[in-house]
Amino acid sequence: MATATAYGARDHARAQEGARVEAMPTVPASAWPEETPGQVVWAEVVGGGNYTHRVLARGTELRLTDLRGDACAHLLLYADGRPWERLNTADTVKVRWNAYLREGAQLLSDQGRVLATLVADTSGRHDTLCGTSALARNRRRYGAGEPESDSPAGRELLKLAALKNGLEPRDLPPSLSFFQGVEVREDGALEFTGTAGAGGSVTLRAEQDLTVLIANVPHPLDPRPAYVSTPLEVLAWRSGPTRPGDPLWDASPEGRRAYANTTDFLASRGIA
């Protein structure tokens, strides 16, 4: 075999330079072929049943796109360097008086501060209630849920992403899900509404320096017996945070206070 020796393995590895597959990062991100509103700092296609992570600076905009209609982006956010300040789905819902994410929503921590703002949404099929899939569930449903299996659970992948950022399993709160919808019926039962179709996207604006964890796996309420998960495009570029005078800042009294809490806290750190 050509790879039976260290020299053969080296030559084989070097021969792969420049080769591309659909699901992989673009490095450097500035080589991304499409135009964006600002300098690209993260460009990647995440395959179904896989995960990614990155630290993004305040003011960066992050766009997630469901390329084929069966991606489901399970998202966790942390204030970078302060992992105890993390996405709180309960407060995100409570402050909006609405469990359904829409354009203009603030994604909050339990400190009453904004981690990110949903500035654009062409999908409208999201979920704040169910979190991601777990190992035991996937074993029952698909026969396996380990990261190396053909049906990895979202929590297992988020654990790996967390460990690569100095976080532990205990640091994983409930996640948000983009591109697969859930509605609450009048009797309180949850109804899976599925995807809006290929090409839907959401754009988030980082209001603080953020550690971002994403697992692209089927939604836990997806009724299909097969493990169906298609590629997710992740693209981020330099922009700026939400500031007073922006319509999003003044869209509601609760949101205005959350933005004010955020900038007041950052100002004391010499950031805002």
mmCIF file of C-alpha atoms in Angstrom:
data_model
loop_
_atom_site.group_PDB
_atom_site.id
_atom_site.type_symbol
_atom_site.label_atom_id
_atom_site.label_comp_id
_atom_site.label_asym_id
_atom_site.label_seq_id
_atom_site.Cartn_x
_atom_site.Cartn_y
_atom_site.Cartn_z
ATOM 1 C CA MET A 1 0.000 0.000 0.000
ATOM 2 C CA ALA A 2 1.189 3.501 -0.787
ATOM 3 C CA THR A 3 0.427 4.561 2.786
ATOM 4 C CA ALA A 4 2.155 1.612 4.479
ATOM 5 C CA THR A 5 5.168 3.787 5.347
ATOM 6 C CA ALA A 6 5.438 7.247 6.852
ATOM 7 C CA TYR A 7 6.849 8.558 3.577
ATOM 8 C CA GLY A 8 4.006 7.026 1.593
ATOM 9 C CA ALA A 9 1.430 8.423 3.985
ATOM 10 C CA ARG A 10 3.051 11.854 3.743
ATOM 11 C CA ASP A 11 3.026 11.798 -0.065
ATOM 12 C CA HIS A 12 -0.590 10.626 -0.106
ATOM 13 C CA ALA A 13 -1.638 13.370 2.299
ATOM 14 C CA ARG A 14 0.179 16.062 0.335
ATOM 15 C CA ALA A 15 -1.464 14.890 -2.882
ATOM 16 C CA GLN A 16 -4.831 15.851 -1.409
ATOM 17 C CA GLU A 17 -3.899 19.548 -1.264
ATOM 18 C CA GLY A 18 -6.457 21.601 -3.127
ATOM 19 C CA ALA A 19 -9.036 18.803 -3.260
ATOM 20 C CA ARG A 20 -12.523 19.750 -2.122
ATOM 21 C CA VAL A 21 -15.667 17.990 -1.030
ATOM 22 C CA GLU A 22 -19.056 19.584 -0.443
ATOM 23 C CA ALA A 23 -18.939 19.633 3.358
ATOM 24 C CA MET A 24 -15.745 21.330 4.500
ATOM 25 C CA PRO A 25 -14.428 24.744 5.620
ATOM 26 C CA THR A 26 -13.131 27.329 3.171
ATOM 27 C CA VAL A 27 -9.646 28.329 4.390
ATOM 28 C CA PRO A 28 -8.904 31.171 4.326
ATOM 29 C CA ALA A 29 -12.513 32.298 4.630
ATOM 30 C CA SER A 30 -11.696 35.295 2.430
ATOM 31 C CA ALA A 31 -11.485 32.847 -0.489
ATOM 32 C CA TRP A 32 -15.271 32.386 -0.330
ATOM 33 C CA PRO A 33 -16.417 33.002 -3.929
ATOM 34 C CA GLU A 34 -19.650 34.901 -3.242
ATOM 35 C CA GLU A 35 -19.983 38.579 -2.377
ATOM 36 C CA THR A 36 -21.014 39.456 1.181
ATOM 37 C CA PRO A 37 -21.762 42.768 2.941
ATOM 38 C CA GLY A 38 -18.398 42.629 4.746
ATOM 39 C CA GLN A 39 -15.099 40.786 5.029
ATOM 40 C CA VAL A 40 -15.730 37.041 5.348
ATOM 41 C CA VAL A 41 -14.289 35.522 8.540
ATOM 42 C CA TRP A 42 -15.956 32.080 8.539
ATOM 43 C CA ALA A 43 -17.090 30.014 5.565
ATOM 44 C CA GLU A 44 -18.012 26.356 5.899
ATOM 45 C CA VAL A 45 -20.480 23.724 4.790
ATOM 46 C CA VAL A 46 -21.394 21.387 7.649
ATOM 47 C CA GLY A 47 -22.500 17.946 6.553
ATOM 48 C CA GLY A 48 -25.560 16.221 7.960
ATOM 49 C CA GLY A 49 -24.739 14.541 11.268
ATOM 50 C CA ASN A 50 -21.783 16.817 11.912
ATOM 51 C CA TYR A 51 -20.885 19.900 13.952
ATOM 52 C CA THR A 52 -18.817 23.060 13.929
ATOM 53 C CA HIS A 53 -17.725 25.827 16.292
ATOM 54 C CA ARG A 54 -16.036 29.216 16.192
ATOM 55 C CA VAL A 55 -15.357 32.320 18.290
ATOM 56 C CA LEU A 56 -16.826 35.447 16.666
ATOM 57 C CA ALA A 57 -16.131 39.076 17.502
ATOM 58 C CA ARG A 58 -18.856 41.473 18.569
ATOM 59 C CA GLY A 59 -20.569 42.932 15.519
ATOM 60 C CA THR A 60 -19.970 39.891 13.306
ATOM 61 C CA GLU A 61 -22.970 38.711 11.312
ATOM 62 C CA LEU A 62 -23.517 34.958 10.964
ATOM 63 C CA ARG A 63 -25.724 33.514 8.228
ATOM 64 C CA LEU A 64 -26.938 29.922 8.332
ATOM 65 C CA THR A 65 -28.509 28.462 5.173
ATOM 66 C CA ASP A 66 -30.431 25.213 4.757
ATOM 67 C CA LEU A 67 -29.011 24.206 1.378
ATOM 68 C CA ARG A 68 -31.284 21.257 0.527
ATOM 69 C CA GLY A 69 -34.227 21.571 2.902
ATOM 70 C CA ASP A 70 -33.361 19.007 5.563
ATOM 71 C CA ALA A 71 -30.713 20.752 7.653
ATOM 72 C CA CYS A 72 -31.457 21.500 11.293
ATOM 73 C CA ALA A 73 -29.008 23.833 13.028
ATOM 74 C CA HIS A 74 -28.973 23.286 16.806
ATOM 75 C CA LEU A 75 -27.288 26.400 18.189
ATOM 76 C CA LEU A 76 -25.603 27.312 21.479
ATOM 77 C CA LEU A 77 -24.047 30.703 22.267
ATOM 78 C CA TYR A 78 -21.678 31.730 25.073
ATOM 79 C CA ALA A 79 -20.174 35.077 25.991
ATOM 80 C CA ASP A 80 -16.576 34.326 25.028
ATOM 81 C CA GLY A 81 -14.388 34.003 28.110
ATOM 82 C CA ARG A 82 -17.442 33.956 30.396
ATOM 83 C CA PRO A 83 -19.038 30.546 29.805
ATOM 84 C CA TRP A 84 -21.432 31.052 32.715
ATOM 85 C CA GLU A 85 -23.175 33.673 30.554
ATOM 86 C CA ARG A 86 -24.795 31.558 27.884
ATOM 87 C CA LEU A 87 -27.892 31.291 25.746
ATOM 88 C CA ASN A 88 -31.020 30.993 27.865
ATOM 89 C CA THR A 89 -33.953 29.829 25.752
ATOM 90 C CA ALA A 90 -36.471 30.417 28.564
ATOM 91 C CA ASP A 91 -35.493 34.079 28.926
ATOM 92 C CA THR A 92 -35.318 34.487 25.141
ATOM 93 C CA VAL A 93 -38.953 33.387 24.948
ATOM 94 C CA LYS A 94 -40.098 35.204 28.093
ATOM 95 C CA VAL A 95 -38.742 38.626 27.154
ATOM 96 C CA ARG A 96 -40.344 38.392 23.701
ATOM 97 C CA TRP A 97 -43.713 37.173 25.060
ATOM 98 C CA ASN A 98 -43.566 34.698 22.188
ATOM 99 C CA ALA A 99 -42.129 31.193 21.758
ATOM 100 C CA TYR A 100 -41.699 31.560 17.993
ATOM 101 C CA LEU A 101 -38.485 33.094 16.705
ATOM 102 C CA ARG A 102 -38.902 35.750 14.058
ATOM 103 C CA GLU A 103 -36.771 38.481 12.525
ATOM 104 C CA GLY A 104 -35.854 41.024 15.187
ATOM 105 C CA ALA A 105 -35.688 38.537 18.063
ATOM 106 C CA GLN A 106 -32.968 38.963 20.675
ATOM 107 C CA LEU A 107 -31.216 35.787 21.867
ATOM 108 C CA LEU A 108 -30.642 36.421 25.579
ATOM 109 C CA SER A 109 -28.515 35.172 28.415
ATOM 110 C CA ASP A 110 -29.900 34.810 31.940
ATOM 111 C CA GLN A 111 -28.150 38.098 32.779
ATOM 112 C CA GLY A 112 -30.753 40.038 30.798
ATOM 113 C CA ARG A 113 -28.174 40.807 28.104
ATOM 114 C CA VAL A 114 -28.308 40.204 24.353
ATOM 115 C CA LEU A 115 -25.907 37.638 22.943
ATOM 116 C CA ALA A 116 -27.151 37.905 19.358
ATOM 117 C CA THR A 117 -29.957 39.427 17.321
ATOM 118 C CA LEU A 118 -31.865 37.614 14.583
ATOM 119 C CA VAL A 119 -31.629 40.297 11.908
ATOM 120 C CA ALA A 120 -32.958 38.343 8.909
ATOM 121 C CA ASP A 121 -35.058 35.213 8.425
ATOM 122 C CA THR A 122 -36.344 33.682 5.187
ATOM 123 C CA SER A 123 -37.294 30.321 6.706
ATOM 124 C CA GLY A 124 -39.651 30.941 9.632
ATOM 125 C CA ARG A 125 -39.427 27.292 10.757
ATOM 126 C CA HIS A 126 -37.582 27.205 14.079
ATOM 127 C CA ASP A 127 -37.905 25.828 17.600
ATOM 128 C CA THR A 128 -37.141 27.222 21.059
ATOM 129 C CA LEU A 129 -38.779 24.434 23.056
ATOM 130 C CA CYS A 130 -37.377 20.965 22.365
ATOM 131 C CA GLY A 131 -33.599 21.292 22.347
ATOM 132 C CA THR A 132 -31.535 18.729 20.458
ATOM 133 C CA SER A 133 -31.428 14.935 20.339
ATOM 134 C CA ALA A 134 -29.785 12.803 23.035
ATOM 135 C CA LEU A 135 -27.766 9.605 22.965
ATOM 136 C CA ALA A 136 -30.389 7.327 24.546
ATOM 137 C CA ARG A 137 -33.120 8.598 22.235
ATOM 138 C CA ASN A 138 -31.054 8.051 19.094
ATOM 139 C CA ARG A 139 -30.126 4.554 20.223
ATOM 140 C CA ARG A 140 -33.803 3.727 20.582
ATOM 141 C CA ARG A 141 -34.795 5.464 17.359
ATOM 142 C CA TYR A 142 -31.936 4.695 14.983
ATOM 143 C CA GLY A 143 -29.896 2.021 16.760
ATOM 144 C CA ALA A 144 -26.969 4.319 17.606
ATOM 145 C CA GLY A 145 -26.265 7.881 18.707
ATOM 146 C CA GLU A 146 -22.503 8.068 19.239
ATOM 147 C CA PRO A 147 -20.574 10.763 17.335
ATOM 148 C CA GLU A 148 -18.793 8.175 15.190
ATOM 149 C CA SER A 149 -22.036 6.406 14.242
ATOM 150 C CA ASP A 150 -24.237 7.016 11.212
ATOM 151 C CA SER A 151 -26.860 8.661 13.438
ATOM 152 C CA PRO A 152 -25.042 10.907 15.947
ATOM 153 C CA ALA A 153 -27.106 12.690 18.583
ATOM 154 C CA GLY A 154 -26.968 16.472 18.714
ATOM 155 C CA ARG A 155 -25.961 16.596 22.373
ATOM 156 C CA GLU A 156 -23.033 14.241 21.726
ATOM 157 C CA LEU A 157 -21.761 16.474 18.930
ATOM 158 C CA LEU A 158 -22.241 19.627 21.011
ATOM 159 C CA LYS A 159 -20.192 17.974 23.766
ATOM 160 C CA LEU A 160 -17.293 17.622 21.324
ATOM 161 C CA ALA A 161 -17.644 21.228 20.167
ATOM 162 C CA ALA A 162 -17.787 22.353 23.804
ATOM 163 C CA LEU A 163 -14.649 20.432 24.789
ATOM 164 C CA LYS A 164 -12.727 22.087 21.960
ATOM 165 C CA ASN A 165 -13.571 25.448 23.545
ATOM 166 C CA GLY A 166 -12.684 24.603 27.146
ATOM 167 C CA LEU A 167 -16.291 23.819 28.092
ATOM 168 C CA GLU A 168 -17.668 20.722 29.802
ATOM 169 C CA PRO A 169 -20.887 18.717 29.322
ATOM 170 C CA ARG A 170 -22.374 20.499 32.340
ATOM 171 C CA ASP A 171 -21.990 23.771 30.386
ATOM 172 C CA LEU A 172 -24.535 22.672 27.745
ATOM 173 C CA PRO A 173 -27.951 24.340 28.203
ATOM 174 C CA PRO A 174 -30.983 23.661 25.970
ATOM 175 C CA SER A 175 -30.270 24.722 22.398
ATOM 176 C CA LEU A 176 -32.268 26.587 19.765
ATOM 177 C CA SER A 177 -33.105 24.857 16.477
ATOM 178 C CA PHE A 178 -33.262 26.585 13.103
ATOM 179 C CA PHE A 179 -34.987 25.300 9.924
ATOM 180 C CA GLN A 180 -37.261 22.641 11.451
ATOM 181 C CA GLY A 181 -40.408 24.074 13.013
ATOM 182 C CA VAL A 182 -42.499 23.153 16.046
ATOM 183 C CA GLU A 183 -45.878 24.603 17.022
ATOM 184 C CA VAL A 184 -47.847 24.324 20.257
ATOM 185 C CA ARG A 185 -51.415 23.097 19.775
ATOM 186 C CA GLU A 186 -54.326 24.307 21.886
ATOM 187 C CA ASP A 187 -54.112 21.199 24.075
ATOM 188 C CA GLY A 188 -50.444 21.912 24.787
ATOM 189 C CA ALA A 189 -49.069 19.153 22.577
ATOM 190 C CA LEU A 190 -46.120 19.915 20.318
ATOM 191 C CA GLU A 191 -46.611 19.524 16.576
ATOM 192 C CA PHE A 192 -43.623 19.129 14.241
ATOM 193 C CA THR A 193 -44.111 21.367 11.189
ATOM 194 C CA GLY A 194 -40.863 20.513 9.423
ATOM 195 C CA THR A 195 -38.932 22.557 6.929
ATOM 196 C CA ALA A 196 -39.824 25.547 4.793
ATOM 197 C CA GLY A 197 -37.729 24.052 1.988
ATOM 198 C CA ALA A 198 -34.288 24.419 0.508
ATOM 199 C CA GLY A 199 -32.578 27.807 0.566
ATOM 200 C CA GLY A 200 -34.029 29.203 3.786
ATOM 201 C CA SER A 201 -31.594 31.241 5.844
ATOM 202 C CA VAL A 202 -31.231 33.136 9.104
ATOM 203 C CA THR A 203 -28.720 35.873 9.901
ATOM 204 C CA LEU A 204 -27.582 36.529 13.459
ATOM 205 C CA ARG A 205 -25.663 39.604 14.651
ATOM 206 C CA ALA A 206 -23.235 39.035 17.519
ATOM 207 C CA GLU A 207 -23.846 41.653 20.220
ATOM 208 C CA GLN A 208 -20.926 40.373 22.315
ATOM 209 C CA ASP A 209 -17.801 38.331 21.580
ATOM 210 C CA LEU A 210 -19.314 34.857 21.232
ATOM 211 C CA THR A 211 -18.362 31.219 21.305
ATOM 212 C CA VAL A 212 -20.695 29.551 18.797
ATOM 213 C CA LEU A 213 -21.482 25.807 18.809
ATOM 214 C CA ILE A 214 -23.614 24.226 16.057
ATOM 215 C CA ALA A 215 -24.761 20.640 15.525
ATOM 216 C CA ASN A 216 -26.504 19.783 12.256
ATOM 217 C CA VAL A 217 -28.716 16.787 13.081
ATOM 218 C CA PRO A 218 -32.407 15.828 12.701
ATOM 219 C CA HIS A 219 -34.867 17.533 15.016
ATOM 220 C CA PRO A 220 -35.888 15.231 17.914
ATOM 221 C CA LEU A 221 -39.556 15.418 16.856
ATOM 222 C CA ASP A 222 -38.869 14.566 13.200
ATOM 223 C CA PRO A 223 -41.250 11.612 12.651
ATOM 224 C CA ARG A 224 -39.374 10.021 9.752
ATOM 225 C CA PRO A 225 -37.885 6.620 10.615
ATOM 226 C CA ALA A 226 -34.682 7.352 8.712
ATOM 227 C CA TYR A 227 -31.921 9.672 9.952
ATOM 228 C CA VAL A 228 -32.316 12.551 7.484
ATOM 229 C CA SER A 229 -29.871 15.470 7.701
ATOM 230 C CA THR A 230 -28.550 17.508 4.774
ATOM 231 C CA PRO A 231 -25.774 20.127 4.490
ATOM 232 C CA LEU A 232 -25.826 23.445 6.323
ATOM 233 C CA GLU A 233 -23.949 26.478 5.007
ATOM 234 C CA VAL A 234 -22.270 28.681 7.624
ATOM 235 C CA LEU A 235 -21.023 32.106 6.579
ATOM 236 C CA ALA A 236 -19.890 35.030 8.770
ATOM 237 C CA TRP A 237 -18.606 38.498 7.949
ATOM 238 C CA ARG A 238 -17.528 41.655 9.739
ATOM 239 C CA SER A 239 -20.267 44.179 10.448
ATOM 240 C CA GLY A 240 -21.250 46.084 13.601
ATOM 241 C CA PRO A 241 -23.416 45.604 16.707
ATOM 242 C CA THR A 242 -26.934 46.957 17.137
ATOM 243 C CA ARG A 243 -26.831 50.532 18.454
ATOM 244 C CA PRO A 244 -29.333 53.181 19.584
ATOM 245 C CA GLY A 245 -31.264 54.489 16.610
ATOM 246 C CA ASP A 246 -31.423 51.099 14.935
ATOM 247 C CA PRO A 247 -35.100 50.081 14.533
ATOM 248 C CA LEU A 248 -34.295 46.759 16.200
ATOM 249 C CA TRP A 249 -33.087 48.585 19.322
ATOM 250 C CA ASP A 250 -36.422 50.351 19.758
ATOM 251 C CA ALA A 251 -38.754 47.585 18.558
ATOM 252 C CA SER A 252 -39.984 46.844 22.110
ATOM 253 C CA PRO A 253 -39.423 48.136 25.665
ATOM 254 C CA GLU A 254 -38.052 44.742 26.727
ATOM 255 C CA GLY A 255 -35.603 44.586 23.837
ATOM 256 C CA ARG A 256 -34.477 48.174 24.425
ATOM 257 C CA ARG A 257 -33.678 47.352 28.057
ATOM 258 C CA ALA A 258 -31.790 44.194 27.061
ATOM 259 C CA TYR A 259 -29.635 46.153 24.583
ATOM 260 C CA ALA A 260 -29.034 48.843 27.214
ATOM 261 C CA ASN A 261 -28.012 46.201 29.760
ATOM 262 C CA THR A 262 -25.564 44.801 27.216
ATOM 263 C CA THR A 263 -23.879 48.047 26.242
ATOM 264 C CA ASP A 264 -23.730 49.207 29.878
ATOM 265 C CA PHE A 265 -21.954 45.995 30.865
ATOM 266 C CA LEU A 266 -19.558 46.138 27.908
ATOM 267 C CA ALA A 267 -18.805 49.824 28.528
ATOM 268 C CA SER A 268 -17.571 48.993 32.027
ATOM 269 C CA ARG A 269 -15.134 46.570 30.382
ATOM 270 C CA GLY A 270 -13.952 49.189 27.889
ATOM 271 C CA ILE A 271 -15.542 47.370 24.951
ATOM 272 C CA ALA A 272 -18.625 49.410 23.971
#
